Coordinates of C-alpha atoms in Angstrom, one line a residue:
M1 CA -62.9 30.9 -91.8
G2 CA -65.4 32.9 -89.7
A3 CA -63.5 32.2 -86.5
V4 CA -60.2 33.4 -88.0
L5 CA -61.8 36.6 -89.4
A6 CA -63.4 37.3 -86.1
A7 CA -60.1 36.8 -84.3
H8 CA -58.7 39.5 -86.5
L9 CA -61.6 41.9 -86.2
L10 CA -62.2 41.8 -82.5
P11 CA -58.7 43.0 -81.4
F12 CA -58.8 45.6 -84.2
I13 CA -62.1 46.9 -82.8
G14 CA -60.8 46.8 -79.2
F15 CA -57.6 48.7 -79.9
S16 CA -59.1 51.3 -82.4
L17 CA -59.7 54.0 -79.9
V18 CA -56.4 53.5 -78.2
G19 CA -54.7 53.7 -81.6
G20 CA -56.4 57.0 -82.4
V21 CA -55.2 58.6 -79.2
V22 CA -51.6 57.3 -79.7
V23 CA -51.5 58.6 -83.2
D24 CA -52.5 62.1 -82.2
R25 CA -49.8 62.2 -79.6
L26 CA -46.8 60.5 -81.3
P27 CA -45.0 60.9 -84.6
R28 CA -47.4 59.4 -87.1
L29 CA -44.8 58.0 -89.5
L30 CA -43.1 56.3 -86.6
V31 CA -46.3 54.6 -85.6
M32 CA -46.9 53.5 -89.2
L33 CA -43.4 52.1 -89.5
A34 CA -43.7 50.2 -86.2
S35 CA -47.1 48.7 -87.2
D36 CA -45.8 47.7 -90.7
L37 CA -42.7 46.0 -89.2
A38 CA -44.8 44.1 -86.7
R39 CA -47.3 42.9 -89.3
M40 CA -44.5 41.9 -91.6
A41 CA -43.1 39.7 -88.9
I42 CA -46.5 38.1 -88.3
V43 CA -47.1 37.3 -92.0
A44 CA -43.5 35.9 -92.2
V45 CA -44.3 33.6 -89.3
I46 CA -47.5 32.4 -91.1
A47 CA -45.6 31.9 -94.3
A48 CA -42.9 29.9 -92.5
L49 CA -45.5 27.7 -90.8
V50 CA -47.2 27.0 -94.1
L51 CA -44.0 26.2 -95.9
L52 CA -43.0 23.8 -93.1
E53 CA -46.5 22.4 -93.0
R54 CA -46.7 22.9 -89.3
V55 CA -49.5 25.3 -89.1
E56 CA -52.4 24.6 -86.8
F57 CA -55.7 26.3 -86.3
W58 CA -54.7 27.9 -83.0
H59 CA -51.7 29.5 -84.7
L60 CA -54.0 31.3 -87.1
L61 CA -56.2 32.5 -84.3
A62 CA -53.4 33.9 -82.2
L63 CA -51.5 35.4 -85.1
S64 CA -54.6 36.9 -86.6
A65 CA -55.6 38.5 -83.3
T66 CA -52.1 40.0 -82.9
F67 CA -52.3 41.3 -86.4
G68 CA -55.6 43.0 -85.8
A69 CA -54.4 44.6 -82.6
V70 CA -51.3 46.0 -84.3
E71 CA -53.2 47.1 -87.4
A72 CA -55.5 49.3 -85.2
F73 CA -52.6 51.7 -84.9
F74 CA -51.7 51.8 -88.6
Y75 CA -55.0 53.0 -90.1
P76 CA -55.4 56.2 -88.0
A77 CA -51.7 57.0 -88.4
Y78 CA -51.9 56.7 -92.2
A79 CA -55.1 58.7 -92.4
A80 CA -53.6 61.5 -90.4
A81 CA -50.2 61.5 -92.0
V82 CA -51.3 62.1 -95.6
P83 CA -52.6 65.7 -95.0
E84 CA -49.2 66.4 -93.3
L85 CA -47.3 65.3 -96.4
V86 CA -49.5 66.2 -99.4
P87 CA -50.9 69.7 -100.2
A88 CA -54.7 69.9 -100.3
G89 CA -54.8 70.4 -104.0
L90 CA -52.9 67.2 -104.7
R91 CA -54.7 64.9 -102.2
P92 CA -57.3 63.5 -104.7
S93 CA -54.5 62.5 -107.0
A94 CA -52.3 61.1 -104.2
N95 CA -55.2 59.0 -102.8
S96 CA -55.9 57.7 -106.3
L97 CA -52.2 56.8 -106.7
H98 CA -52.4 54.8 -103.5
Q99 CA -55.6 53.1 -104.8
L100 CA -53.8 52.3 -108.1
S101 CA -50.8 50.8 -106.5
R102 CA -52.8 48.7 -104.1
R103 CA -55.2 47.5 -106.9
F104 CA -52.4 46.6 -109.3
A105 CA -51.1 44.4 -106.5
R106 CA -54.5 42.8 -106.0
L107 CA -55.0 42.4 -109.7
L108 CA -51.9 40.3 -110.0
G109 CA -52.1 38.5 -106.7
P110 CA -55.3 36.5 -107.2
A111 CA -54.2 35.6 -110.8
L112 CA -50.8 34.4 -109.7
G113 CA -52.3 32.6 -106.7
A114 CA -54.9 30.9 -108.8
G115 CA -52.3 29.8 -111.4
G116 CA -50.0 28.5 -108.7
R117 CA -52.7 26.5 -107.0
R118 CA -54.0 25.0 -110.3
G119 CA -50.5 23.8 -110.9
R120 CA -50.5 21.8 -107.7
D121 CA -52.6 18.7 -107.1
R122 CA -53.5 19.8 -103.6
L123 CA -57.0 21.1 -104.1
R124 CA -60.2 19.8 -102.8
L125 CA -63.8 21.0 -102.5
R126 CA -65.7 21.3 -99.2
P127 CA -69.3 22.2 -99.1
R128 CA -68.9 24.4 -96.0
F129 CA -66.2 26.7 -97.1
G130 CA -66.1 26.3 -100.9
V131 CA -62.7 25.8 -102.4
L132 CA -59.9 25.0 -100.0
P133 CA -56.4 23.8 -100.7
R134 CA -54.6 21.6 -98.2
V135 CA -52.9 24.6 -96.7
G136 CA -55.1 27.2 -98.3
G137 CA -56.6 28.6 -95.1
P138 CA -53.3 30.1 -93.9
R139 CA -52.5 31.5 -97.4
R140 CA -55.9 33.1 -97.7
L141 CA -55.4 34.6 -94.3
A142 CA -52.0 36.0 -95.3
L143 CA -53.5 37.5 -98.4
R144 CA -56.3 39.0 -96.4
M145 CA -53.9 40.5 -93.9
R146 CA -51.8 41.9 -96.6
A147 CA -54.8 43.4 -98.3
R148 CA -56.0 45.1 -95.1
A149 CA -52.4 46.3 -94.3
T150 CA -52.3 48.2 -97.6
D151 CA -55.9 49.4 -97.6
P152 CA -56.2 51.9 -94.8
A153 CA -58.3 54.2 -96.8
L154 CA -61.1 51.7 -97.2
R155 CA -61.2 50.2 -93.8
G156 CA -64.9 49.4 -93.3
R157 CA -65.8 50.5 -96.8
P158 CA -67.0 48.8 -100.0
D159 CA -63.6 48.5 -101.4
S160 CA -63.7 45.9 -98.8
T161 CA -66.3 44.2 -100.8
V162 CA -65.8 41.0 -102.6
T163 CA -62.0 41.2 -102.1
G164 CA -62.3 40.7 -98.4
D165 CA -62.5 44.2 -97.0
P166 CA -65.6 45.6 -95.2
A167 CA -68.5 47.7 -96.5
P168 CA -68.0 51.5 -96.8
A169 CA -68.6 54.3 -94.4
V170 CA -71.1 56.6 -96.1
L171 CA -70.9 60.4 -96.3
V172 CA -73.9 62.3 -94.9
A173 CA -73.0 66.0 -95.1
P174 CA -74.4 68.9 -93.1
A175 CA -76.8 71.2 -94.9
A176 CA -74.5 74.1 -94.4
P177 CA -71.6 74.7 -96.7
I178 CA -68.6 72.5 -96.2
A179 CA -66.4 73.8 -93.4
P180 CA -63.6 72.2 -91.4
V181 CA -64.5 70.7 -88.1
A182 CA -63.3 72.9 -85.2
G183 CA -60.9 71.4 -82.8
G184 CA -57.4 71.0 -81.5
I185 CA -55.5 69.6 -78.5
D186 CA -52.6 70.6 -76.4
V187 CA -50.8 67.3 -75.9
A188 CA -48.6 68.6 -73.1
R189 CA -51.7 69.6 -71.0
R190 CA -54.3 67.0 -71.9
S191 CA -54.6 63.4 -70.7
A192 CA -55.2 60.6 -73.0
L193 CA -58.7 60.2 -71.7
A194 CA -59.5 63.8 -72.3
D195 CA -58.1 63.4 -75.9
L196 CA -60.5 60.5 -76.4
R197 CA -63.4 62.5 -75.1
E198 CA -62.6 65.3 -77.4
G199 CA -62.5 63.0 -80.4
L200 CA -65.8 61.5 -79.5
A201 CA -67.3 65.0 -79.0
T202 CA -66.1 65.9 -82.5
V203 CA -67.7 62.9 -84.0
T204 CA -71.0 63.2 -82.2
G205 CA -71.2 66.9 -82.8
E206 CA -70.9 66.6 -86.6
P207 CA -73.9 64.7 -88.1
W208 CA -72.0 63.9 -91.4
I209 CA -69.5 62.0 -89.4
W210 CA -71.6 60.0 -87.0
I211 CA -74.3 59.2 -89.6
A212 CA -71.5 57.9 -91.8
I213 CA -70.3 55.6 -89.0
V214 CA -73.8 54.3 -88.3
A215 CA -74.4 53.6 -91.9
A216 CA -71.1 51.7 -92.3
G217 CA -71.9 49.7 -89.2
V218 CA -75.3 48.6 -90.5
T219 CA -73.9 47.6 -93.9
G220 CA -71.2 45.7 -92.1
I221 CA -73.9 43.1 -91.6
T222 CA -75.8 43.3 -94.9
L223 CA -72.8 43.7 -97.2
A224 CA -69.6 42.8 -95.5
G225 CA -71.0 39.6 -94.0
P226 CA -72.0 38.0 -97.3
L227 CA -68.8 39.2 -99.1
E228 CA -66.4 38.2 -96.4
A229 CA -67.7 34.8 -95.6
G230 CA -69.8 33.9 -98.6
L231 CA -67.8 34.5 -101.7
P232 CA -65.9 31.2 -101.8
L233 CA -69.1 29.4 -101.2
L234 CA -70.9 31.4 -103.9
V235 CA -68.1 30.4 -106.3
S236 CA -68.2 26.7 -105.5
E237 CA -72.0 26.1 -105.0
H238 CA -73.7 28.8 -107.1
L239 CA -71.2 29.1 -110.0
G240 CA -69.8 25.6 -109.8
G241 CA -66.3 27.0 -110.1
G242 CA -63.0 26.6 -108.3
V243 CA -60.0 28.7 -107.3
A244 CA -59.5 30.0 -110.8
V245 CA -63.0 31.5 -110.9
L246 CA -62.4 33.0 -107.5
G247 CA -59.2 34.6 -108.7
L248 CA -61.0 35.9 -111.9
I249 CA -63.7 37.6 -109.8
Q250 CA -61.2 39.3 -107.5
S251 CA -59.1 40.4 -110.5
M252 CA -62.1 41.9 -112.2
I253 CA -62.8 43.9 -109.0
S254 CA -59.3 45.3 -109.2
V255 CA -59.8 46.2 -112.9
G256 CA -62.8 48.3 -112.0
A257 CA -61.1 49.9 -109.1
I258 CA -58.1 50.9 -111.2
G259 CA -60.3 52.5 -113.8
A260 CA -62.2 54.5 -111.2
A261 CA -59.0 55.6 -109.4
V262 CA -57.5 56.9 -112.7
A263 CA -60.7 58.8 -113.5
L264 CA -61.0 60.4 -110.0
G265 CA -57.3 61.0 -109.7
S266 CA -57.3 63.3 -112.8
R267 CA -59.7 65.7 -111.1
A268 CA -58.3 68.5 -109.0
R269 CA -61.6 68.8 -107.1
L270 CA -64.3 66.2 -106.5
R271 CA -67.7 67.8 -107.3
R272 CA -71.2 66.7 -106.1
R273 CA -69.6 64.4 -103.6
G274 CA -72.8 63.4 -101.8
P275 CA -74.8 62.2 -104.8
V276 CA -71.7 60.6 -106.4
L277 CA -70.8 58.7 -103.2
Y278 CA -74.3 57.5 -102.6
G279 CA -74.9 56.7 -106.2
A280 CA -71.8 54.6 -106.3
W281 CA -72.6 52.8 -103.1
I282 CA -76.1 52.0 -104.1
T283 CA -74.9 50.7 -107.4
F284 CA -72.3 48.6 -105.5
A285 CA -75.1 47.0 -103.4
I286 CA -77.3 46.3 -106.4
C287 CA -74.4 44.6 -108.2
V288 CA -73.8 42.4 -105.1
A289 CA -77.5 41.4 -105.3
V290 CA -77.1 40.6 -109.1
A291 CA -74.2 38.3 -108.3
G292 CA -76.6 36.1 -106.5
L293 CA -78.8 35.7 -109.5
P294 CA -78.4 33.0 -112.2
V295 CA -76.1 35.1 -114.4
G296 CA -73.3 32.6 -114.7
I297 CA -69.5 33.2 -114.3
A298 CA -69.4 35.8 -117.1
G299 CA -72.2 37.8 -115.5
V300 CA -70.6 37.8 -112.0
A301 CA -67.3 38.8 -113.6
L302 CA -68.9 41.7 -115.3
V303 CA -70.7 43.0 -112.2
S304 CA -67.4 42.5 -110.3
V305 CA -65.8 45.2 -112.5
V306 CA -68.7 47.6 -111.5
I307 CA -68.3 46.6 -107.9
G308 CA -64.6 47.5 -108.0
A309 CA -65.2 50.8 -109.7
C310 CA -68.0 51.8 -107.2
G311 CA -66.0 50.6 -104.2
A312 CA -63.0 52.7 -105.2
T313 CA -65.3 55.7 -105.8
V314 CA -66.9 55.5 -102.4
G315 CA -63.5 55.0 -100.7
L316 CA -61.8 57.9 -102.5
V317 CA -64.7 60.4 -102.0
W318 CA -64.9 59.5 -98.3
V319 CA -61.2 59.7 -97.6
N320 CA -60.8 63.0 -99.3
T321 CA -63.8 64.5 -97.5
L322 CA -62.7 63.3 -94.1
R323 CA -59.2 64.8 -94.7
D324 CA -60.6 68.0 -96.0
L325 CA -63.0 68.7 -93.1
V326 CA -61.3 67.3 -90.0
P327 CA -58.4 69.2 -88.5
A328 CA -55.0 67.4 -88.7
E329 CA -54.6 67.3 -84.9
Q330 CA -57.9 65.3 -84.6
L331 CA -57.7 63.2 -87.7
G332 CA -56.1 60.3 -85.9
R333 CA -58.9 60.0 -83.3
V334 CA -61.7 60.6 -85.8
S335 CA -60.3 58.1 -88.2
S336 CA -60.0 55.5 -85.4
I337 CA -63.6 56.1 -84.3
D338 CA -64.6 55.7 -88.0
A339 CA -62.8 52.4 -88.2
L340 CA -64.3 51.2 -84.9
G341 CA -67.9 52.0 -85.9
S342 CA -67.4 50.8 -89.5
T343 CA -66.2 47.3 -88.4
A344 CA -67.9 46.8 -85.0
L345 CA -70.8 44.8 -86.4
E346 CA -68.7 42.8 -88.9
P347 CA -68.3 39.8 -86.6
V348 CA -72.1 39.7 -86.3
G349 CA -72.4 39.9 -90.1
L350 CA -70.0 37.0 -90.5
V351 CA -72.0 34.8 -88.2
V352 CA -75.3 35.8 -89.7
A353 CA -74.1 35.3 -93.2
G354 CA -72.6 31.9 -92.4
V355 CA -75.9 30.7 -90.8
A356 CA -78.0 32.1 -93.6
A357 CA -75.8 30.6 -96.3
D358 CA -76.2 27.2 -94.7
A359 CA -79.9 27.6 -94.4
W360 CA -80.8 29.3 -97.7
G361 CA -77.7 29.1 -99.8
P362 CA -75.1 31.8 -100.7
A363 CA -77.0 33.1 -103.7
T364 CA -79.9 34.1 -101.5
V365 CA -77.6 35.7 -99.0
F366 CA -76.0 37.9 -101.7
T367 CA -79.3 38.9 -103.3
V368 CA -81.1 39.7 -100.0
G369 CA -78.0 41.5 -98.6
G370 CA -77.4 43.6 -101.6
L371 CA -81.1 44.7 -102.1
S372 CA -81.5 45.5 -98.4
S373 CA -78.3 47.5 -98.4
A374 CA -79.5 49.5 -101.5
A375 CA -82.8 50.3 -99.8
I376 CA -81.0 51.4 -96.6
L377 CA -78.6 53.6 -98.5
S378 CA -81.4 55.1 -100.6
L379 CA -82.9 56.6 -97.5
A380 CA -79.9 58.8 -97.1
L381 CA -80.7 60.6 -100.3
L382 CA -83.8 61.9 -98.7
S383 CA -81.6 64.3 -96.8
P384 CA -81.2 67.7 -98.6
S385 CA -77.7 68.0 -97.0
V386 CA -76.6 64.9 -98.9
R387 CA -78.0 66.0 -102.2
R388 CA -76.4 69.5 -101.8
L389 CA -73.0 68.3 -100.9
D390 CA -70.7 69.6 -103.7

């Protein structure tokens, strides 16, 4: 599993900066459509191989790598297209609507998948990976790919959490009142390399952007690693459950996310964004730690609801802030740099989490990862600029 996830992440990381430059120079909706069609074809190939029972491990590696490279163009295109299509006053509601549609799909998906698998006598337990059906690896990969394809707002953010998406980029705002980041390019006169340099200058020149990216990168090890690689193992070894329990946990995350999306979508303006974002993210991390304690299936399901709500809150606050403060002509590049920094250390996190789970067990990995993440995030609240962000 770790090799397949790494095969997806590494090309995504490698093509992120290229995708950002392309998005700011070409029609964004066209880039989104091309990326969607390409990824649809990749998932169709995986599904066909699974149905024909001809899938091999190298197929998954190659297709996952191709999927990651193509996906690197979709996220910045989506992030930059929304401000072009939706008035500023409606963006919180629009982002919440996107969150709702995605979460409803992910609420039904695990439940249907679990029910379908239980109806087939093709399930076995393996101590290394937890619960795996005879052809479950490709199907899990297809679900993960679909989830990432429909979750651009939370790339590298805790929505990524237990559902298989990465830990969140965090918002550290400047002490001065919120103001849009200055910038702009003349595509006709600037080279692609100059565009990239300008995007990097925008990120490094605004503390609330680059600190967010650094924070997301660090928690890519402490949170994303355990959640990406350790959840099936936690279910099978710590909870003694199977695929039905895994589906239950993922569905409960979606329930929490739907509730948070409805609550935030009803607000015309998000207030006290810094404290809200950090409070939600710290709570998210603490709940991950609790999942590693002996709380049973019911306890993990309960904290999963909170994890989903907090993950959705962090994602929505971050996305709205990024789109409010970064000029539309630079949003593609800034979003791609955000995605790059947020996911750059995830492959390391996957390896570390896998080794640690083998050595000390998945429960310990969850508890230590969650508590260390909460401690790291708490440091950000020492900044007056974060506390004053409204």
